Coordinates of C-alpha atoms and ligand atoms in Angstrom, one line a residue:
X1 CA 80.7 132.9 128.2
X2 CA 79.4 129.2 128.6
X3 CA 82.7 127.9 127.0
X4 CA 85.2 129.0 129.6
X5 CA 87.7 126.7 131.1
X6 CA 89.0 128.7 134.3
X7 CA 92.2 127.4 135.7
X8 CA 92.8 130.9 137.4
X9 CA 91.2 130.1 140.7
X10 CA 94.0 131.7 142.6
X11 CA 93.1 135.2 141.2
X12 CA 89.3 134.8 141.9
X13 CA 86.9 132.3 141.9
X14 CA 83.3 131.7 141.0
X15 CA 80.5 132.6 143.3
X16 CA 79.3 129.3 144.8
X17 CA 75.5 129.1 143.9
X18 CA 74.7 128.1 147.6
X19 CA 76.0 131.4 148.4
X20 CA 74.5 133.6 146.0
X21 CA 70.9 132.0 147.3
X22 CA 72.2 133.0 150.8
X23 CA 73.2 136.4 150.3
X24 CA 70.4 137.3 147.8
X25 CA 67.7 138.5 150.2
X26 CA 70.0 140.9 151.6
X27 CA 70.4 143.0 148.0
X28 CA 66.5 142.7 147.8
X29 CA 63.8 142.5 150.6
X30 CA 66.1 142.4 153.8
X31 CA 68.0 145.8 153.2
X32 CA 67.8 147.0 157.0
X33 CA 70.9 148.3 158.6
X34 CA 71.9 146.2 161.2
X35 CA 72.8 149.2 163.6
X36 CA 69.2 150.2 163.4
X37 CA 67.0 149.5 166.6
X38 CA 64.0 147.8 164.7
X39 CA 63.4 144.6 164.2
X40 CA 63.8 145.0 160.3
X41 CA 67.4 146.0 161.0
X42 CA 67.9 143.6 164.0
X43 CA 67.2 140.6 162.0
X44 CA 70.2 141.7 159.8
X45 CA 72.6 142.1 162.7
X46 CA 71.9 138.5 163.8
X47 CA 73.0 137.1 160.4
X48 CA 76.1 139.1 160.6
X49 CA 76.4 137.2 163.8
X50 CA 76.1 134.2 162.4
X51 CA 78.3 134.8 159.3
X52 CA 81.0 135.7 161.9
X53 CA 80.4 132.4 163.8
X54 CA 80.9 130.6 160.7
X55 CA 84.1 132.1 159.8
X56 CA 85.3 131.5 163.3
X57 CA 84.0 128.0 163.1
X58 CA 86.2 127.1 160.1
X59 CA 89.4 129.0 161.8
X60 CA 88.8 127.5 165.2
X61 CA 88.8 130.8 167.0
X62 CA 86.3 133.0 168.9
X63 CA 83.6 135.1 166.7
X64 CA 85.0 138.1 168.5
X65 CA 88.2 137.6 167.1
X66 CA 87.0 138.0 163.4
X67 CA 86.8 141.4 162.1
X68 CA 85.0 141.9 158.4
X69 CA 87.1 144.2 156.0
X70 CA 86.8 144.9 152.4
X71 CA 89.2 142.6 150.8
X72 CA 92.6 140.7 151.5
X73 CA 94.5 143.7 150.8
X74 CA 92.8 145.7 153.6
X75 CA 93.4 142.8 156.2
X76 CA 97.0 142.7 155.4
X77 CA 97.5 146.6 155.7
X78 CA 95.5 146.6 158.9
X79 CA 97.5 143.8 160.4
X80 CA 100.9 145.4 159.5
X81 CA 100.1 149.0 159.6
X82 CA 97.9 148.6 162.6
X83 CA 100.5 146.7 164.6
X84 CA 103.3 149.1 164.2
X85 CA 101.1 151.8 165.4
X86 CA 100.9 150.2 168.7
X87 CA 104.8 150.1 169.4
X88 CA 106.4 153.3 169.8
X89 CA 110.1 151.9 169.8
X90 CA 110.1 148.8 168.1
X91 CA 110.8 149.8 164.3
X92 CA 111.5 146.3 162.8
X93 CA 109.7 144.1 160.4
X94 CA 110.5 140.6 159.0
X95 CA 108.8 139.5 156.0
X96 CA 109.8 137.4 153.0
X97 CA 110.8 138.1 149.3
X98 CA 107.7 136.0 148.1
X99 CA 104.8 137.8 149.7
X100 CA 101.5 139.0 148.0
X101 CA 102.1 142.9 146.8
X102 CA 99.3 143.5 149.6
X103 CA 102.2 142.8 152.0
X104 CA 105.3 143.7 150.4
X105 CA 104.2 147.0 149.1
X106 CA 103.1 147.9 152.6
X107 CA 106.4 147.0 154.0
X108 CA 108.2 149.1 151.4
X109 CA 106.2 152.0 152.3
X110 CA 107.2 151.6 155.8
X111 CA 110.7 151.4 154.8
X112 CA 110.3 155.0 153.5
X113 CA 109.0 155.8 156.8
X114 CA 112.4 154.8 158.4
X115 CA 111.6 151.4 159.7
X116 CA 113.9 148.5 158.9
X117 CA 112.3 145.7 157.0
X118 CA 114.1 142.2 156.3
X119 CA 113.1 139.9 153.4
X120 CA 113.5 136.6 154.1
X121 CA 115.0 134.5 151.1
X122 CA 113.6 131.3 149.6
X123 CA 115.6 128.5 147.9
X124 CA 115.4 127.1 144.6
X125 CA 112.4 125.1 145.8
X126 CA 110.4 127.7 147.2
X127 CA 111.0 127.0 150.9
X128 CA 112.1 129.6 153.4
X129 CA 115.7 129.9 154.7
X130 CA 114.6 129.1 158.3
X131 CA 118.1 130.2 159.8
X132 CA 117.9 133.5 158.4
X133 CA 114.6 133.7 160.0
X134 CA 116.1 132.5 163.3
X135 CA 118.8 135.3 163.0
X136 CA 116.6 138.0 161.7
X137 CA 113.8 138.0 164.3
X138 CA 115.2 139.7 167.2
X139 CA 114.2 141.8 170.4
X140 CA 113.5 144.7 168.2
X141 CA 111.2 142.9 165.8
X142 CA 107.7 144.6 166.1
X143 CA 106.1 142.1 163.5
X144 CA 106.7 139.1 161.6
X145 CA 104.4 138.4 158.5
X146 CA 104.7 135.3 156.7
X147 CA 102.2 134.0 154.0
X148 CA 100.6 130.6 154.8
X149 CA 100.4 129.7 151.2
X150 CA 101.9 131.3 148.1
X151 CA 99.7 132.5 145.5
X152 CA 102.0 131.8 142.5
X153 CA 103.5 128.3 143.2
X154 CA 101.3 126.9 145.9
X155 CA 104.3 126.3 148.3
X156 CA 103.0 126.1 151.8
X157 CA 105.2 127.6 154.7
X158 CA 105.7 126.3 158.3
X159 CA 103.6 129.3 159.8
X160 CA 102.8 127.6 163.0
X161 CA 106.6 127.1 163.6
X162 CA 107.5 130.6 162.6
X163 CA 104.7 131.8 164.9
X164 CA 106.0 130.2 167.8
X165 CA 109.7 131.5 167.0
X166 CA 108.1 135.2 166.9
X167 CA 106.4 134.6 170.2
X168 CA 109.5 133.5 171.9
X169 CA 111.3 136.8 170.6
X170 CA 108.3 139.0 171.6
X171 CA 107.4 139.8 168.0
X172 CA 103.6 139.9 166.8
X173 CA 103.0 137.2 163.9
X174 CA 100.8 137.8 161.1
X175 CA 99.9 135.4 158.4
X176 CA 98.4 136.1 154.8
X177 CA 96.3 133.1 154.6
X178 CA 94.1 134.3 151.5
X179 CA 95.5 131.2 149.6
X180 CA 95.4 128.7 152.3
X181 CA 91.7 129.3 153.7
X182 CA 89.5 126.4 152.5
X183 CA 92.3 124.3 151.2
X184 CA 94.1 123.8 154.5
X185 CA 92.5 123.0 157.8
X186 CA 93.4 125.6 160.4
X187 CA 92.8 125.7 163.9
X188 CA 93.8 128.6 165.6
X189 CA 92.8 127.8 169.0
X190 CA 96.2 126.6 170.6
X191 CA 98.3 128.4 167.7
X192 CA 100.7 131.4 168.4
X193 CA 99.4 133.1 165.2
X194 CA 98.2 136.6 166.5
X195 CA 96.7 137.9 163.0
X196 CA 95.3 136.3 159.9
X197 CA 94.0 137.6 156.6
X198 CA 91.5 136.0 154.5
X199 CA 89.6 137.2 151.4
X200 CA 86.2 136.2 150.2
X201 CA 86.5 136.1 146.5
X202 CA 89.2 133.5 146.7
X203 CA 86.8 131.1 148.4
X204 CA 83.8 131.1 146.3
X205 CA 82.3 134.4 147.9
X206 CA 82.1 137.5 146.0
X207 CA 84.8 140.4 145.6
X208 CA 84.8 143.4 147.9
X209 CA 84.8 141.2 151.3
X210 CA 87.6 139.9 153.6
X211 CA 88.3 139.4 157.2
X212 CA 91.1 139.8 159.6
X213 CA 91.5 137.5 162.5
X214 CA 92.9 139.3 165.5
X215 CA 93.7 137.2 168.7
X216 CA 92.2 138.5 171.9
X217 CA 94.8 140.6 173.5
X218 CA 96.6 141.4 170.3
X219 CA 96.9 145.1 169.9
X220 CA 95.9 146.5 166.6
X221 CA 95.2 150.3 166.1
X222 CA 91.7 151.3 165.0
X223 CA 92.0 150.9 161.0
X224 CA 88.6 153.1 160.2
X225 CA 87.1 155.6 162.8
X226 CA 83.6 156.2 162.7
X227 CA 80.8 154.3 164.0
X228 CA 80.8 151.4 166.5
X229 CA 80.5 148.7 163.7
X230 CA 83.1 145.5 164.0
X231 CA 83.6 146.3 167.8
X232 CA 84.6 150.0 167.0
X233 CA 87.7 148.9 165.1
X234 CA 86.4 149.4 161.9
X235 CA 83.7 152.1 161.4
X236 CA 81.2 152.3 158.3
X237 CA 78.1 150.4 157.6
X238 CA 78.8 146.8 156.9
X239 CA 79.0 145.1 153.6
X240 CA 76.1 142.8 154.5
X241 CA 75.5 140.8 151.4
X242 CA 79.3 140.3 151.1
X243 CA 79.7 139.3 155.0
X244 CA 76.8 137.0 154.8
X245 CA 78.3 135.3 151.8
X246 CA 81.8 135.0 153.0
X247 CA 79.9 133.0 156.1
X248 CA 78.4 130.7 153.7
X249 CA 81.4 130.2 151.7
X250 CA 83.4 129.3 155.0
X251 CA 80.7 127.0 156.2
X252 CA 80.8 125.2 152.9
X253 CA 84.5 125.1 152.9
X254 CA 84.5 123.5 156.3
X255 CA 82.1 120.9 155.2
X256 CA 83.5 119.8 152.2
X257 CA 87.4 120.6 152.3
X258 CA 88.6 117.2 152.4
X259 CA 86.4 115.6 149.7
X260 CA 87.1 118.7 147.6
X261 CA 90.8 118.8 148.1
X262 CA 91.1 115.0 147.1
X263 CA 89.1 115.9 143.8
X264 CA 91.0 119.2 142.9
X265 CA 94.5 117.2 143.8
X266 CA 93.6 114.4 141.5
X267 CA 92.6 116.9 138.4
X268 CA 95.9 119.1 139.3
X269 CA 98.0 116.2 139.1
X270 CA 96.6 114.8 136.0
X271 CA 97.0 118.2 134.4
X272 CA 100.5 118.4 135.4
X273 CA 101.4 114.8 134.4
X274 CA 100.0 115.3 131.2
X275 CA 101.9 118.5 130.2
X276 CA 105.2 117.5 131.5
X277 CA 104.6 114.1 129.7
X278 CA 103.6 115.6 126.2
X279 CA 105.7 119.0 126.3
X280 CA 109.3 119.0 126.1
X281 CA 111.7 121.3 128.3
X282 CA 109.2 122.1 131.0
X283 CA 109.5 121.6 134.9
X284 CA 107.3 122.4 137.8
X285 CA 108.0 125.4 140.0
X286 CA 107.9 125.5 143.8
X287 CA 107.9 122.7 146.6
X288 CA 105.9 120.1 145.1
X289 CA 105.4 118.0 148.4
X290 CA 104.4 121.0 150.6
X291 CA 101.9 122.6 148.1
X292 CA 98.4 123.4 148.0
X293 CA 96.3 120.7 146.1
X294 CA 94.9 123.0 143.7
X295 CA 98.0 124.9 142.2
X296 CA 100.5 123.9 139.5
X297 CA 103.3 126.6 138.3
X298 CA 105.1 125.1 135.2
X299 CA 107.8 126.7 133.5
X300 CA 108.3 126.3 129.8
X301 CA 111.9 127.0 128.5
X302 CA 112.6 129.4 125.7
X303 CA 109.3 131.0 125.4
X304 CA 107.0 133.4 126.9
X305 CA 104.2 132.5 129.3
X306 CA 102.2 135.4 127.9
X307 CA 102.2 133.9 124.5
X308 CA 101.2 130.5 126.0
X309 CA 98.2 132.5 127.7
X310 CA 97.2 134.3 124.5
X311 CA 97.0 131.1 122.5
X312 CA 95.3 129.3 125.6
X313 CA 92.8 132.2 125.4
X314 CA 91.8 131.3 122.0
X315 CA 90.3 128.0 123.4
X316 CA 88.6 129.8 126.1
X317 CA 91.2 128.4 128.7
X318 CA 92.0 130.9 131.4
X319 CA 95.4 130.6 133.3
X320 CA 98.1 133.0 134.5
X321 CA 101.6 133.9 134.1
X322 CA 103.7 135.4 136.9
X323 CA 105.2 138.2 134.8
X324 CA 103.6 141.8 134.9
X325 CA 103.8 143.7 131.6
X326 CA 104.8 146.9 132.3
X327 CA 105.8 149.8 130.1
X328 CA 106.7 147.2 127.3
X329 CA 109.2 145.3 129.2
X330 CA 108.4 142.0 130.8
X331 CA 109.1 141.9 134.3
X332 CA 109.6 138.1 135.5
X333 CA 107.4 137.3 138.5
X334 CA 109.2 138.3 142.0
X335 CA 108.5 134.9 143.5
X336 CA 110.5 133.0 140.4
X337 CA 113.2 135.5 140.7
X338 CA 113.5 135.2 144.7
X339 CA 113.7 131.3 144.0
X340 CA 116.3 131.5 141.4
X341 CA 114.6 130.3 138.7
X342 CA 116.8 130.9 135.4
X343 CA 115.6 134.1 133.2
X344 CA 114.4 132.0 130.3
X345 CA 112.4 129.6 132.6
X346 CA 110.9 132.5 134.6
X347 CA 109.6 134.5 131.5
X348 CA 108.1 131.1 130.2
X349 CA 106.0 130.2 133.5
X350 CA 102.3 129.4 133.5
X351 CA 100.0 129.1 136.8
X352 CA 97.2 126.7 136.3
X353 CA 94.9 126.8 139.6
X354 CA 91.9 124.7 139.9
X355 CA 88.8 124.5 141.8
X356 CA 86.0 122.1 142.5
X357 CA 84.2 123.4 139.7
X358 CA 86.7 122.0 137.1
X359 CA 86.1 118.4 135.3
X360 CA 88.0 115.7 133.8
X361 CA 86.9 116.8 130.5
X362 CA 88.3 120.3 130.9
X363 CA 91.7 118.8 132.2
X364 CA 92.0 116.6 129.2
X365 CA 91.0 119.4 126.7
X366 CA 93.4 121.7 128.1
X367 CA 96.4 119.0 128.1
X368 CA 95.7 118.5 124.5
X369 CA 96.1 122.0 123.6
X370 CA 99.3 122.5 125.3
X371 CA 102.0 120.5 123.2
X372 CA 100.8 122.0 120.0
X373 CA 100.9 125.7 121.5
X374 CA 104.4 125.1 123.2
X375 CA 105.9 123.5 119.7
X376 CA 104.6 126.4 117.8
X377 CA 106.0 128.8 119.9
X378 CA 109.2 127.5 120.2
X379 CA 109.5 127.4 116.6
X380 CA 109.3 131.2 116.3
X381 CA 111.8 131.7 119.5
X382 CA 114.8 133.7 119.0
X383 CA 116.2 131.8 121.9
X384 CA 115.8 128.6 120.2
X385 CA 116.8 129.8 117.0
X386 CA 120.1 131.3 118.2
X387 CA 120.9 127.9 119.9
X388 CA 120.9 129.7 123.3
Ligands
PLP1 C1 94.4 137.6 146.3 C2 95.4 137.8 147.3 C3 95.6 138.8 148.2 C4 94.6 139.9 147.8 O1 93.2 139.7 148.3 P1 92.1 140.8 147.7 O2 90.9 140.4 148.3 O3 92.2 140.7 146.2 O4 92.8 142.3 148.0 C5 96.3 138.8 149.2 N1 97.5 137.9 149.4 C6 97.4 136.4 148.7 C7 98.0 135.7 148.9 C8 96.4 136.5 147.5 O5 96.3 135.6 146.8

């Protein structure tokens, strides 16, 4: 796996060597249970506290506002279901059409249970209809859940503004910040955000650990009954190595965010410009000004994203397409569909997502492969041949 060019960092990331070094002792010698009375366990509990402080420091909140979970999906589920469980009368949720399935599928399950769910639309540029939001958030709304940055296009939403709007109408505000963490500076101290989800493996920590920020005073139902772990809100012996890793990853993100964003943005722009100038009939999806520095979503007309990925794969280049190939029929991405991207272009979309570990050489190699791949596939395309 030496020759992998990994441009799929919104799907997952390499664990940073510094993070591995920090967590390793807790997989070997320091295996104590943090709940134990002895010093051997107690020293592990202190490392968990340190990790909690590191996550809190990155977010600008208090350590006791951070609850460790098993992943971003668990954080999202807990925020949404745990909030609604605290309201007997308010039965309305407002979210968006472009959320990650961790929020969307949860909301659709609530709908089956009789809740009313409103999914706010986005425009062609991927931005939310703020007028619709203003109308939909009302006194009956228990929860508003809007992601900070979109995983497919990188489009950033004005979450602070939406949080203020929610607060004014008495609704709890949750944001899925899985893609924003480590890429966008966040300070929750003087913010109206009540709940925020994050995930370790999108931030150079391992898979299987996440966190949920719960502002002091925000009511969320206990998500796992059991021991007193996580302030009694989520029982179960802690994923100690994962939590320590997440703490280290957050510490590194805080220290290097600016420097890293500058580097990654340059590489992303180089890749995007290189592709746009060498491949005909392609365009960028999403809001190119309010966008994560690492993400580029490009639609190639008349060809399928999956075919591009398969050919890139032969060079060891990993990218992603928005479509999910289910039962033989290709469903275009719900995000691009919500944006009104035409059918042929939505099918031909590829998401490139970079990290600090990418190099100029990798980017230039990728650019070089793209035009021959696109030209070859276009020659085979039924759309082009029939003149559509
Ligand atoms: C990856 C992702 C999730 C899910 O996180 P997991 O830790 O993989 O469960 C949720 N929301 C967004 C925006 C994501 O990109």
